[in-house]
Short mmCIF file of C-alpha atoms and ligand atoms in Angstrom, two decimals:
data_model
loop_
_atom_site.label_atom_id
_atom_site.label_comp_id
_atom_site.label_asym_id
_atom_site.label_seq_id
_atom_site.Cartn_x
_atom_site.Cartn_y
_atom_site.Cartn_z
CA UNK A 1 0.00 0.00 0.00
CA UNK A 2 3.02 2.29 0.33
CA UNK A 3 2.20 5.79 -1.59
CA UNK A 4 -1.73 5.20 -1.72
CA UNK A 5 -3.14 7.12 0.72
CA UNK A 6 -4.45 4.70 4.08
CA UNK A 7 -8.07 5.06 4.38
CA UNK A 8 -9.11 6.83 7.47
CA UNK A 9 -10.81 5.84 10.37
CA UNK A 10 -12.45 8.73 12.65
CA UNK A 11 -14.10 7.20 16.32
CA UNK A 12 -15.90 9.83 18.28
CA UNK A 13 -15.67 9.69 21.55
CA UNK A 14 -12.52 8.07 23.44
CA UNK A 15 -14.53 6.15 25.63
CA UNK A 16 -14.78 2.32 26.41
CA UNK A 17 -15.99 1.88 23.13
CA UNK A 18 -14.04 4.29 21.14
CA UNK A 19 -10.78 3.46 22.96
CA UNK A 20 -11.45 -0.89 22.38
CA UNK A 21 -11.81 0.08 18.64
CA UNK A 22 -8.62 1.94 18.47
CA UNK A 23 -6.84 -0.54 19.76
CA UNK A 24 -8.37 -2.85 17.81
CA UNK A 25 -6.95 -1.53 14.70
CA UNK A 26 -3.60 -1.07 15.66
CA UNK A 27 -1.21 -1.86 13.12
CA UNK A 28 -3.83 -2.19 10.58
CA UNK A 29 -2.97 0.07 6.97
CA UNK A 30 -5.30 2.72 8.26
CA UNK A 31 -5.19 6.52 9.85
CA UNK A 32 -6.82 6.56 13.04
CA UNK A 33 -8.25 10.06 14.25
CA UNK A 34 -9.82 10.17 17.95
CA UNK A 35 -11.80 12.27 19.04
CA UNK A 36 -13.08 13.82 22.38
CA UNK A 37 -14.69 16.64 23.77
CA UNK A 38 -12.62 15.88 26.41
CA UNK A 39 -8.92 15.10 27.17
CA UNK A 40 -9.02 12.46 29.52
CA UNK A 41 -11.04 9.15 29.42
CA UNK A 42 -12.94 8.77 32.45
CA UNK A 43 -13.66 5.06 34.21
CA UNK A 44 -16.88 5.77 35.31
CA UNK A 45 -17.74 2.72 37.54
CA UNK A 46 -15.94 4.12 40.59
CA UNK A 47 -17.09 8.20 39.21
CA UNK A 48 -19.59 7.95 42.37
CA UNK A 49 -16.25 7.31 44.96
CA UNK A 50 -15.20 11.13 43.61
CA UNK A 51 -18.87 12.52 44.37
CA UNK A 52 -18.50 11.12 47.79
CA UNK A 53 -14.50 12.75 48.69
CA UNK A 54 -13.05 9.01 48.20
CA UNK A 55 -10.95 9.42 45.26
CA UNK A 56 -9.40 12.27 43.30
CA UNK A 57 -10.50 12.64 39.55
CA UNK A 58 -7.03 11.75 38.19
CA UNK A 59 -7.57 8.61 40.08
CA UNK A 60 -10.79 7.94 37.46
CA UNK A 61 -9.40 9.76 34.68
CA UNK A 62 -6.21 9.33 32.75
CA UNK A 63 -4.99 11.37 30.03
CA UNK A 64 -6.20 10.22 26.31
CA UNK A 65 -2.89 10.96 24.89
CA UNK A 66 -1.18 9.01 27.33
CA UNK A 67 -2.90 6.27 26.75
CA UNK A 68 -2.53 6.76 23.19
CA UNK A 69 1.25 6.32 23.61
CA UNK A 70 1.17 2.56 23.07
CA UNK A 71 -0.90 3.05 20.15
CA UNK A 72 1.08 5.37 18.40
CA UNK A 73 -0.81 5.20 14.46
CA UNK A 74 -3.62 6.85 16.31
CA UNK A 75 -4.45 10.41 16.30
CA UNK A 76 -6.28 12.24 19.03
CA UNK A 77 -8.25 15.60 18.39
CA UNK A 78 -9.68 17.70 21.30
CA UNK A 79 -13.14 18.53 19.81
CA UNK A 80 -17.08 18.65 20.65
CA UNK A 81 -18.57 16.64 17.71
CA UNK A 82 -21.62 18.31 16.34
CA UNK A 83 -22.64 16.55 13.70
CA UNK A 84 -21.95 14.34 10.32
CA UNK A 85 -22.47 14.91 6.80
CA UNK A 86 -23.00 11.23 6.13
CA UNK A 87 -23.42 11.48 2.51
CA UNK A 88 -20.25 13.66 2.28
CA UNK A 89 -18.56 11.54 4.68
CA UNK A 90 -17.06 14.27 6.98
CA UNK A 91 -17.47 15.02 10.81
CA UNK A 92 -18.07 18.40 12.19
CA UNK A 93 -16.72 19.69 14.91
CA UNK A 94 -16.29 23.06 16.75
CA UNK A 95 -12.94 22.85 15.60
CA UNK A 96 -13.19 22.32 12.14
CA UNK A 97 -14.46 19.25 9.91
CA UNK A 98 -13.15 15.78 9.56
CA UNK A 99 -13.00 13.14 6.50
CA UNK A 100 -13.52 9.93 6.94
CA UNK A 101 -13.48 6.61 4.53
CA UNK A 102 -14.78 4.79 8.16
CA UNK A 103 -16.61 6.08 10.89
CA UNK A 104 -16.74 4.54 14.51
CA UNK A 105 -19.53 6.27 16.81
CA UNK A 106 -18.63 6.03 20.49
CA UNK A 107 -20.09 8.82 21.95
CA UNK A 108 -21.84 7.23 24.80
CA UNK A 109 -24.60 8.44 26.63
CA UNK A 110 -26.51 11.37 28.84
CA UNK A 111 -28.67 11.65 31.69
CA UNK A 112 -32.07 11.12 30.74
CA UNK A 113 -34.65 13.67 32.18
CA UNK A 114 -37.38 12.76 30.27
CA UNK A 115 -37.85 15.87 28.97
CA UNK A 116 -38.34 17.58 32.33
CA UNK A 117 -36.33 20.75 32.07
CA UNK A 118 -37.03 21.59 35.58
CA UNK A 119 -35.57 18.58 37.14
CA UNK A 120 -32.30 18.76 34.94
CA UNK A 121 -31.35 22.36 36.32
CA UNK A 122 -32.70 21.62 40.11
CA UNK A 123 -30.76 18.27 40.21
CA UNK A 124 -27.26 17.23 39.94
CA UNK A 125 -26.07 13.99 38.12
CA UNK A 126 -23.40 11.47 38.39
CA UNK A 127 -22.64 10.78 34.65
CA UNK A 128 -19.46 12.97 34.09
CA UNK A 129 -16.11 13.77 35.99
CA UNK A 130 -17.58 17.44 36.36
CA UNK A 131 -20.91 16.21 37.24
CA UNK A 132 -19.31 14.42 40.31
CA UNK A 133 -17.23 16.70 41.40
CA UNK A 134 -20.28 19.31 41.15
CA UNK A 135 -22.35 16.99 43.70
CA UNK A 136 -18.99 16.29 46.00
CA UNK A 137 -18.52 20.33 45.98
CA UNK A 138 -23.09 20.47 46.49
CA UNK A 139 -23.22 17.81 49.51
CA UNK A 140 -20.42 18.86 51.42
CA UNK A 141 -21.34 22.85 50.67
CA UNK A 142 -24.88 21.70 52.39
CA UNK A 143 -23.26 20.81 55.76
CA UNK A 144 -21.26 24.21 55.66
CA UNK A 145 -24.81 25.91 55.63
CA UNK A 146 -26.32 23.60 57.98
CA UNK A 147 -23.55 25.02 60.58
CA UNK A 148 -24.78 28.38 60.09
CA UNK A 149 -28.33 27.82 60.30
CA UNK A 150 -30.15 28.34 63.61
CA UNK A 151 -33.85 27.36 62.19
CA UNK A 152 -33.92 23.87 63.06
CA UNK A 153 -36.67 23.21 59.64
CA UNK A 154 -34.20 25.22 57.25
CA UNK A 155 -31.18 22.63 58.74
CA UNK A 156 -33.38 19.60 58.27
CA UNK A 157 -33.96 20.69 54.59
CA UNK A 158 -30.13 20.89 54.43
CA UNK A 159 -29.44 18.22 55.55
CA UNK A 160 -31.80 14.91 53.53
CA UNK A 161 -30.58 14.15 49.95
CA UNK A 162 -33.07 12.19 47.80
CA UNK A 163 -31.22 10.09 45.69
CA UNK A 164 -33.54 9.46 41.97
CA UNK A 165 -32.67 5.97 40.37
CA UNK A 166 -32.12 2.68 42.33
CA UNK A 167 -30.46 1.25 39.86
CA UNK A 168 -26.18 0.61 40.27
CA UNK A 169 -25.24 4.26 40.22
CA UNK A 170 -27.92 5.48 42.29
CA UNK A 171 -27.37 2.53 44.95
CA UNK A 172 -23.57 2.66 44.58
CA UNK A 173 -23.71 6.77 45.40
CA UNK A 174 -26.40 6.28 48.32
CA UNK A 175 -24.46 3.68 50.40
CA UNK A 176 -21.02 5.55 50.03
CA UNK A 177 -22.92 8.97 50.50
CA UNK A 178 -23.93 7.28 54.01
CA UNK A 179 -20.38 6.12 54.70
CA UNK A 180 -19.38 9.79 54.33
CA UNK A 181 -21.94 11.79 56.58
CA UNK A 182 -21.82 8.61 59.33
CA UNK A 183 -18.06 8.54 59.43
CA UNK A 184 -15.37 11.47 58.20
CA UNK A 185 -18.70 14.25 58.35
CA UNK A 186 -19.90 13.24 61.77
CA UNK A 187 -16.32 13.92 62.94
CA UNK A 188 -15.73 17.03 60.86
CA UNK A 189 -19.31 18.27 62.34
CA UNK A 190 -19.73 17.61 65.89
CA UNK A 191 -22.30 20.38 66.54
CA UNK A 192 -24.16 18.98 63.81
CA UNK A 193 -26.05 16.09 64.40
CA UNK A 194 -25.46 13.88 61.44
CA UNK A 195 -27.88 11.06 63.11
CA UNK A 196 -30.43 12.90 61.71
CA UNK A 197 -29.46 13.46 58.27
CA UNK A 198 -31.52 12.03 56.12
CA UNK A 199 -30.46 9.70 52.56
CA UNK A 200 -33.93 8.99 50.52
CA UNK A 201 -32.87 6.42 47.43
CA UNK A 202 -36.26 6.77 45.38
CA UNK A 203 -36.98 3.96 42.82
CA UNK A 204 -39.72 3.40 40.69
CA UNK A 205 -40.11 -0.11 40.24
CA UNK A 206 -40.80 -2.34 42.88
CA UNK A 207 -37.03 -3.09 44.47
CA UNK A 208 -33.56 -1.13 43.79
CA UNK A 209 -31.39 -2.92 41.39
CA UNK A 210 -34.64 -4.44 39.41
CA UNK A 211 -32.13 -6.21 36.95
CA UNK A 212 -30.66 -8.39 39.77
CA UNK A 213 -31.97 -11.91 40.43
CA UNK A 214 -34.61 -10.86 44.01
CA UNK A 215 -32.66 -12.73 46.58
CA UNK A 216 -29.66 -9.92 45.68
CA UNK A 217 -32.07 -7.07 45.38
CA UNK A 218 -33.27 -8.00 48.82
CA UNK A 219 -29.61 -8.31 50.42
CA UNK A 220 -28.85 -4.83 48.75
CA UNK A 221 -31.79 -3.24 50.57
CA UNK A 222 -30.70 -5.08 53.26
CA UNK A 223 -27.36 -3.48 53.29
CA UNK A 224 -28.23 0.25 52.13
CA UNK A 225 -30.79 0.33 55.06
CA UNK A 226 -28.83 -0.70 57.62
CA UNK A 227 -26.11 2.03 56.81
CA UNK A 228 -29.10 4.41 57.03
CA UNK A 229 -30.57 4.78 53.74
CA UNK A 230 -34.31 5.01 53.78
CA UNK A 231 -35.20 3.18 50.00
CA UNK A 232 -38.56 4.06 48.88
CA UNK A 233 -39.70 2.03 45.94
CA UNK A 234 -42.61 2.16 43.40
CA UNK A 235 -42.41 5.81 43.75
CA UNK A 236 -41.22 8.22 40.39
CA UNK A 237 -39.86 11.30 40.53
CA UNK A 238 -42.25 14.51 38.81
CA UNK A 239 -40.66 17.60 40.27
CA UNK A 240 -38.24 19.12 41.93
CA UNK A 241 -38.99 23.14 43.59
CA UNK A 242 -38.76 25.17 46.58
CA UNK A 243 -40.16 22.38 48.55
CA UNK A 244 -38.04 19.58 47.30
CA UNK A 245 -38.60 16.40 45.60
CA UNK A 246 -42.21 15.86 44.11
CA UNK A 247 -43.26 11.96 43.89
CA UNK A 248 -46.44 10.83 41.16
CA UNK A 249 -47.85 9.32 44.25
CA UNK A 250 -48.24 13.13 45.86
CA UNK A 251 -45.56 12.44 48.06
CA UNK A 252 -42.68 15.52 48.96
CA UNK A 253 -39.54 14.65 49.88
CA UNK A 254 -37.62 18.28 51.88
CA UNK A 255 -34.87 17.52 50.02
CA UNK A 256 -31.91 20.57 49.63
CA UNK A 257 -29.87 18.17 47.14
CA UNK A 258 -31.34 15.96 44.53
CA UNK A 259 -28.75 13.29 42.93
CA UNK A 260 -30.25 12.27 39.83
CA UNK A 261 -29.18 8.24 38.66
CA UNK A 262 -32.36 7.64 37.15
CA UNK A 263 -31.55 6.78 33.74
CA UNK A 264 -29.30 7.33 30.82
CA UNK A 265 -29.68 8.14 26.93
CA UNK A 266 -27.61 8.02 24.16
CA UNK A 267 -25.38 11.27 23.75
CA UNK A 268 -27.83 14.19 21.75
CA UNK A 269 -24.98 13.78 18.57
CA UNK A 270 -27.36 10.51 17.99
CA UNK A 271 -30.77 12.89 17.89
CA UNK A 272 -29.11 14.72 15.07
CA UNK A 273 -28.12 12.12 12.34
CA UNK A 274 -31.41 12.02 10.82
CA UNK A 275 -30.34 7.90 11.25
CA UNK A 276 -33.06 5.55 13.14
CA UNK A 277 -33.21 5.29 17.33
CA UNK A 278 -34.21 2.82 19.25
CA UNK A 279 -34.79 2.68 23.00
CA UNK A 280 -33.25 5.41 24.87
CA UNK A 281 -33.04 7.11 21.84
CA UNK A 282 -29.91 4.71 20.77
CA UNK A 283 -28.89 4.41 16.75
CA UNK A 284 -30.09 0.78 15.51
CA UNK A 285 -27.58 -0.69 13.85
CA UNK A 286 -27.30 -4.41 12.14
CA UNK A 287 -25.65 -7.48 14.29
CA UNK A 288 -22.52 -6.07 12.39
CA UNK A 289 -22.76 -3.25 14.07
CA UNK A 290 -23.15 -1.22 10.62
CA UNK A 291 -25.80 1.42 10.45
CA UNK A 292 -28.25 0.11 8.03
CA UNK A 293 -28.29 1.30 4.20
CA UNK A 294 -24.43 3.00 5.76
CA UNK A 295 -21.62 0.02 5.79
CA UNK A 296 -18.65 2.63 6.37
CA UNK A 297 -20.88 3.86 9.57
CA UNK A 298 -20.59 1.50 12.64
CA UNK A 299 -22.35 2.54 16.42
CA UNK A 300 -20.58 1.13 19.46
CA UNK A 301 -21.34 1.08 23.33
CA UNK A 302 -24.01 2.76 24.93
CA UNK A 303 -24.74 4.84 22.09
CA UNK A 304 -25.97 1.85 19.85
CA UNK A 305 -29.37 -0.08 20.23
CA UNK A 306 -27.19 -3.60 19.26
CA UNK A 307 -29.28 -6.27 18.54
CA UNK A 308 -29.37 -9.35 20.92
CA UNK A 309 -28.29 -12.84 20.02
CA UNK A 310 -31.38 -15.41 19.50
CA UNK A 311 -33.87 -12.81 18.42
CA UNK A 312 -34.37 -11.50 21.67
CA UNK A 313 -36.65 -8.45 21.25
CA UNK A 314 -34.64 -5.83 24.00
CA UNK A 315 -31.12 -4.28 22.58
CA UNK A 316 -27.59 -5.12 24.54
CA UNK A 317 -27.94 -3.27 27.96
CA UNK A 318 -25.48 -0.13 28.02
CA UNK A 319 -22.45 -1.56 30.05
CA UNK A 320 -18.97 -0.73 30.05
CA UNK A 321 -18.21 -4.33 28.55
CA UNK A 322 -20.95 -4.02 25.98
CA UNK A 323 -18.46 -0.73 24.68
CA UNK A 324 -15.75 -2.47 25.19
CA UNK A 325 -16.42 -5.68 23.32
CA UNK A 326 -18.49 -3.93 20.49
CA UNK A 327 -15.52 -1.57 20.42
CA UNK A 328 -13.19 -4.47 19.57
CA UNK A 329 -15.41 -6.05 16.98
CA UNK A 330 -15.59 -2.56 14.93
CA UNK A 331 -11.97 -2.35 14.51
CA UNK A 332 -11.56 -5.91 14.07
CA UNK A 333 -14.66 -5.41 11.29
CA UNK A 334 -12.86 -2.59 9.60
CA UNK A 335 -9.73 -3.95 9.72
CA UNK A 336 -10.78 -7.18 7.81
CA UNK A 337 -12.76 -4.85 5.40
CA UNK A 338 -9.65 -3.99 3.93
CA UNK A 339 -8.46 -7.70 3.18
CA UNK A 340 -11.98 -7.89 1.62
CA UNK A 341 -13.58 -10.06 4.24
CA UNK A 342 -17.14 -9.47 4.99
CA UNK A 343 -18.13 -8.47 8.66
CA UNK A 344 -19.62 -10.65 11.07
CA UNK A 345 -22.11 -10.00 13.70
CA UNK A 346 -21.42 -8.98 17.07
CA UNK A 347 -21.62 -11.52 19.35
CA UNK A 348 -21.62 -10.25 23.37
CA UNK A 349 -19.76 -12.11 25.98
CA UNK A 350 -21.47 -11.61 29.14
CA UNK A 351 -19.36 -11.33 32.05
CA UNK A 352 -22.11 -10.52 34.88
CA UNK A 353 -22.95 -7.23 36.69
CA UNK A 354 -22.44 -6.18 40.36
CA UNK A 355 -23.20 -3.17 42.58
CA UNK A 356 -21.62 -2.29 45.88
CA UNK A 357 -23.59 -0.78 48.69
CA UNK A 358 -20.08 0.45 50.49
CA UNK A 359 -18.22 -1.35 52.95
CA UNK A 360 -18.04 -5.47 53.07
CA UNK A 361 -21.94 -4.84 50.85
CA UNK A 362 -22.03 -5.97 47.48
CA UNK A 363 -23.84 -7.95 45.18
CA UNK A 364 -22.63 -9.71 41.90
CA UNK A 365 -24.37 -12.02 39.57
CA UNK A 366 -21.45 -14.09 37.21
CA UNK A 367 -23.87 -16.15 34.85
CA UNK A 368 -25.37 -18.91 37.96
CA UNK A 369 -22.86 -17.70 40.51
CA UNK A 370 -24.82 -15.07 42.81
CA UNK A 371 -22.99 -13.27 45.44
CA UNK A 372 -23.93 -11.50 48.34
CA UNK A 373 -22.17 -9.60 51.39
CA UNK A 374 -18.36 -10.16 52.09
CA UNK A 375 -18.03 -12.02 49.33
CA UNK A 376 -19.61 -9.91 46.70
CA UNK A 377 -17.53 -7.46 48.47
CA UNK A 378 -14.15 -9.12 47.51
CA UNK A 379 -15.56 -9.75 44.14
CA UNK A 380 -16.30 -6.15 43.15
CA UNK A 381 -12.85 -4.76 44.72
CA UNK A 382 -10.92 -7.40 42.52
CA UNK A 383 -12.61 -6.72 39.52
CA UNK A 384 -12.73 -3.19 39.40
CA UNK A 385 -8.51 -2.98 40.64
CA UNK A 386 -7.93 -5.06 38.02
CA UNK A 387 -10.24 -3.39 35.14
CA UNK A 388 -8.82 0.43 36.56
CA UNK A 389 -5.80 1.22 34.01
CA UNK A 390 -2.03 1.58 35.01
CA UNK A 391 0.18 0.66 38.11
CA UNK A 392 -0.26 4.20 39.63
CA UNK A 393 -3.91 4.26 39.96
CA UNK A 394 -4.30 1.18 40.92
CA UNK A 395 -2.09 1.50 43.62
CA UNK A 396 -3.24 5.22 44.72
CA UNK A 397 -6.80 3.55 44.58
CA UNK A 398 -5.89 0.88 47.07
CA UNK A 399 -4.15 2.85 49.24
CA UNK A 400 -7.50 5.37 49.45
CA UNK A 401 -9.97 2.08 49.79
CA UNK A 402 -7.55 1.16 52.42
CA UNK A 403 -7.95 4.20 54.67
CA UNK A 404 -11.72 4.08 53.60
CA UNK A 405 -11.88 0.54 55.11
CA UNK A 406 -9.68 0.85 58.08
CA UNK A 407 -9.85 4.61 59.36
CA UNK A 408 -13.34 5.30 57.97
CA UNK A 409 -11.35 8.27 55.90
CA UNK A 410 -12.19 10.09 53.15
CA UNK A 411 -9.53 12.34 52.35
CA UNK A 412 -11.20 14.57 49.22
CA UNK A 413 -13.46 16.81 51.26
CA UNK A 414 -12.75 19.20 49.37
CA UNK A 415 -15.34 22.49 48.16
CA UNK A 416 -13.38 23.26 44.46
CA UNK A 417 -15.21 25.25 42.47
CA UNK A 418 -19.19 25.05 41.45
CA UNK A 419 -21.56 23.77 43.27
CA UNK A 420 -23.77 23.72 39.97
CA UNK A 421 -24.55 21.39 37.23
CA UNK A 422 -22.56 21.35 34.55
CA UNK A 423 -23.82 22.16 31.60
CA UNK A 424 -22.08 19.61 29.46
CA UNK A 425 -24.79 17.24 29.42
CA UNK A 426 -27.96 18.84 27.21
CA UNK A 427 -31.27 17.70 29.40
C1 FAD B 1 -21.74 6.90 37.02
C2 FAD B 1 -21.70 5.70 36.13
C3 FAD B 1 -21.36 4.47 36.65
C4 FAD B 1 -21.32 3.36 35.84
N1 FAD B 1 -20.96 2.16 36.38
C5 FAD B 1 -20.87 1.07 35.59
C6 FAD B 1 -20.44 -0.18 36.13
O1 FAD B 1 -20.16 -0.29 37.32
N2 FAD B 1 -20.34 -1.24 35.27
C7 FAD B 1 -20.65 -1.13 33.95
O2 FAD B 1 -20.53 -2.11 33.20
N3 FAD B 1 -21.06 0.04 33.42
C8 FAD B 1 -21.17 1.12 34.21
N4 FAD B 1 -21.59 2.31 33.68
C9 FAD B 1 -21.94 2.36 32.25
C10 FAD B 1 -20.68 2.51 31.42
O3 FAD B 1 -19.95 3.61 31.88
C11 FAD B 1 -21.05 2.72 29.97
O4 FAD B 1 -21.81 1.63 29.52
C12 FAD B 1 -19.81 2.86 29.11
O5 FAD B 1 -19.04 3.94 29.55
C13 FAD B 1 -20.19 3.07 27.66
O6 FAD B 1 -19.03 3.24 26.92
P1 FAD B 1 -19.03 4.15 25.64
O7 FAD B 1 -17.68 4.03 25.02
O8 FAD B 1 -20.22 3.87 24.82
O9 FAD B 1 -19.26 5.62 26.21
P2 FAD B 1 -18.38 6.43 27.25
O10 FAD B 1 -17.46 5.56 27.98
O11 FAD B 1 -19.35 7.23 28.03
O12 FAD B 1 -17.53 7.39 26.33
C14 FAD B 1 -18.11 8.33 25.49
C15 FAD B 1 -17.08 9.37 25.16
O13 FAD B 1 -17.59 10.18 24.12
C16 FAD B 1 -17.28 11.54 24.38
N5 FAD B 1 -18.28 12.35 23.70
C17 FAD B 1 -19.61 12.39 23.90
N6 FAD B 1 -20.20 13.21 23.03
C18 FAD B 1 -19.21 13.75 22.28
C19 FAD B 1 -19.19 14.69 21.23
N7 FAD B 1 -20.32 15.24 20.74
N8 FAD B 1 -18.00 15.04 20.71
C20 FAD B 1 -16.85 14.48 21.17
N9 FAD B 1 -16.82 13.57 22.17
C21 FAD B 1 -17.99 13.21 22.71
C22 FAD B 1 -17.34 11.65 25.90
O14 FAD B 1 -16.58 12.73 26.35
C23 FAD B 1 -16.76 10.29 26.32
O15 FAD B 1 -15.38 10.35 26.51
C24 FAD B 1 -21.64 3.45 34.47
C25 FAD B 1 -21.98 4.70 33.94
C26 FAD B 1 -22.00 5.80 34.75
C27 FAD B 1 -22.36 7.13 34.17
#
């Protein structure tokens, strides 16, 4: 192929998805072009442990281009994707447009609000670095204004967080959110007192973590209560003013701090392709992967309705090793393209899902294996140490789980800048 010019792959979004694809194709005779609107690629399992002062964000986050380094035929460019000329064959971007003979889209996904504008600007989400560190900077800013208040209603208000979505984020944030007001705030605060804080996790179907087998669901309500969440299921959020959180059954929860985990939908560069979505507003694509009537288009990770094996009528769920794997089998796809080999379908490994509920709490469900307890515990610590990248995080990640576990310390109580959402993520 020397002299001919390599055909060019662009991925948006550096991602689990985007980042399995570019690996994927290295050393295959192509140009690889990343993009990001962002720098860094964040793991966003452990995102809640930086909304609740465990870990720092470059302890969740590394650097694309240094992750790049291994892969060095691939090109990153810092750029907000806002759209694609697919007959043209050229990305835009708020930094100028972008060719491409293939096109990877990994651009993941967005809270979902469903459609209420009100609740996106009163609540604070989970789903970004900046989102996290805005609730970290909200919670703890709450107890600072609980010190000054002498009205004893105003301080209650301050001090119970409602929690929207019981699925693994929202569980995951609510029993570490407890950790941290029953252990490092209590001490920081002792004029405060924290037994009466109140942590609301609000679900709407009948149990938190409805995609668990019941006997886990159970032990994970089991677990958040007894660290002093109060879990309030069959109950949907409608509003969120003055008063707090509004419930459709006419219940109000005096909430000063709403954490919304209620739901996710593909990123809003999906809503503008003109291309069919499916659920959560995800591009269908074909068991390749390829968008239909498009073959040089493939759809990856969350942002991709992908068909399930055996007809099953419900898409892949949107999982970090759905991206990953799907990520894989695009380069993999393209790469073959060029040897003239058809593509075949996607096929998804599934490796099994788990949610902590803090200390010695977890649950995990590996195929038949269901764990509970302890031992889901140990589970999710060894899987997620292992799936974090590089020696260095790893190892500042134990050493902060380690003074989590045996001082009860969480060393990031730190108020850095806004206290806001971000406004990264369109409602
Ligand atoms: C808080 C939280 C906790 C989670 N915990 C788990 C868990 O424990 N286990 C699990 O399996 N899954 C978990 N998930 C889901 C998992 O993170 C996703 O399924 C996975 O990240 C999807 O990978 P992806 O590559 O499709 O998207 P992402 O990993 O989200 O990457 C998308 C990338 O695209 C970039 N991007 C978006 N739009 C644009 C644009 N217009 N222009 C340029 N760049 C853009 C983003 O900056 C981002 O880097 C969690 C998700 C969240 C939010």
């Amino acid at each position: 192929m020397s002299g001919e010019r390599r055909p060019r792959v662009v991925i948006v979004g550096a991602g689990f998805g985007g980042l399995a694809c570019a690996r994927a194709l290295h050393g295959a005779p192509v140009e690889v072009v990343l993009v990001d609107r962002h720098n860094y690629h964040v793991f966003t399992p452990l995102l809640y442990q930086v909304a609740t002062a465990l870990l720092e964000p470059a302890e969740v986050a590394q650097p694309v281009r240094q992750l790049l380094q291994k892969l060095p035929g691939v090109d990153f460019r810092l750029g907000d994707v806002t759209g694609v000329d697919l007959d043209a064959r050229v990305v835009q971007s708020d930094r100028g447009p972008l060719a491409y003979d293939h096109l990877v889209l990994a651009a993941g996904a967005v809270n979902d609000y469903f459609g209420n504008r009100e609740i996106a600007k009163r609540s604070l989400g989970l789903g970004t670095l900046s989102e996290s560190l805005a609730l970290r900077n909200a919670v703890l800013e709450r107890f600072e204004q609980a010190a000054w208040t002498e009205d004893p209603v105003q301080r209650r208000r301050l001090l119970t967080f409602a929690v929207v979505g019981g699925g693994p984020t929202g569980v995951e944030f609510a029993g570490a959110f407890a950790e941290l007001v029953h252990e490092a705030l209590a001490r920081d605060y002792p004029h405060l007192d924290l037994d009466r804080v109140e942590i609301v996790l609000v679900e709407g179907s009948s149990a938190p973590l409805s995609t668990f087998a019941p006997k886990l669901q159970r032990a994970s309500q089991r677990a958040l209560e007894g660290k002093g969440v109060r879990v309030l299921s069959g109950a949907k959020a409608s509003a969120i003013d003055e008063q707090g959180l509004r419930l459709d059954d006419g219940r109000t929860i005096g909430a000063a701090t709403v954490a919304w985990a209620a739901g996710v939908r593909a990123a809003s560069l999906a809503d503008g392709l003109e291309l069919e979505q499916g659920s959560h507003a995800r591009l269908k694509v074909l068991p390749t992967l390829q968008v239909p009537g498009r073959p040089e288009v493939l759809v990856v990770g969350d942002m991709a309705a992908i068909p399930q094996a055996h007809g099953r009528p419900e898409s892949l769920p949107m999982l970090a090793q759905v991206a990953i794997q799907s990520g894989r089998h695009a380069g993999e796809a393209i790469a073959a393209s060029l040897h003239g080999r058809s593509p075949q379908d996607f096929r998804y490994r599934d490796l099994g899902t788990m949610a902590t509920q803090g200390r010695n709490a977890a649950v995990a469900q590996i195929g038949p294996l269901k764990l509970s307890g302890m031992l889901g515990w140990l589970a999710w610590l060894l899987v997620h140490i292992v799936a974090l990248g590089g020696l260095r995080t790893r190892l500042l990640v134990l050493i902060n789980w380690a003074a989590a576990y045996l001082l009860t310390e969480r060393p990031v109580r730190l108020i850095t800048g806004t206290t806001e959402r971000p406004d990264e993520q369109e409602a």
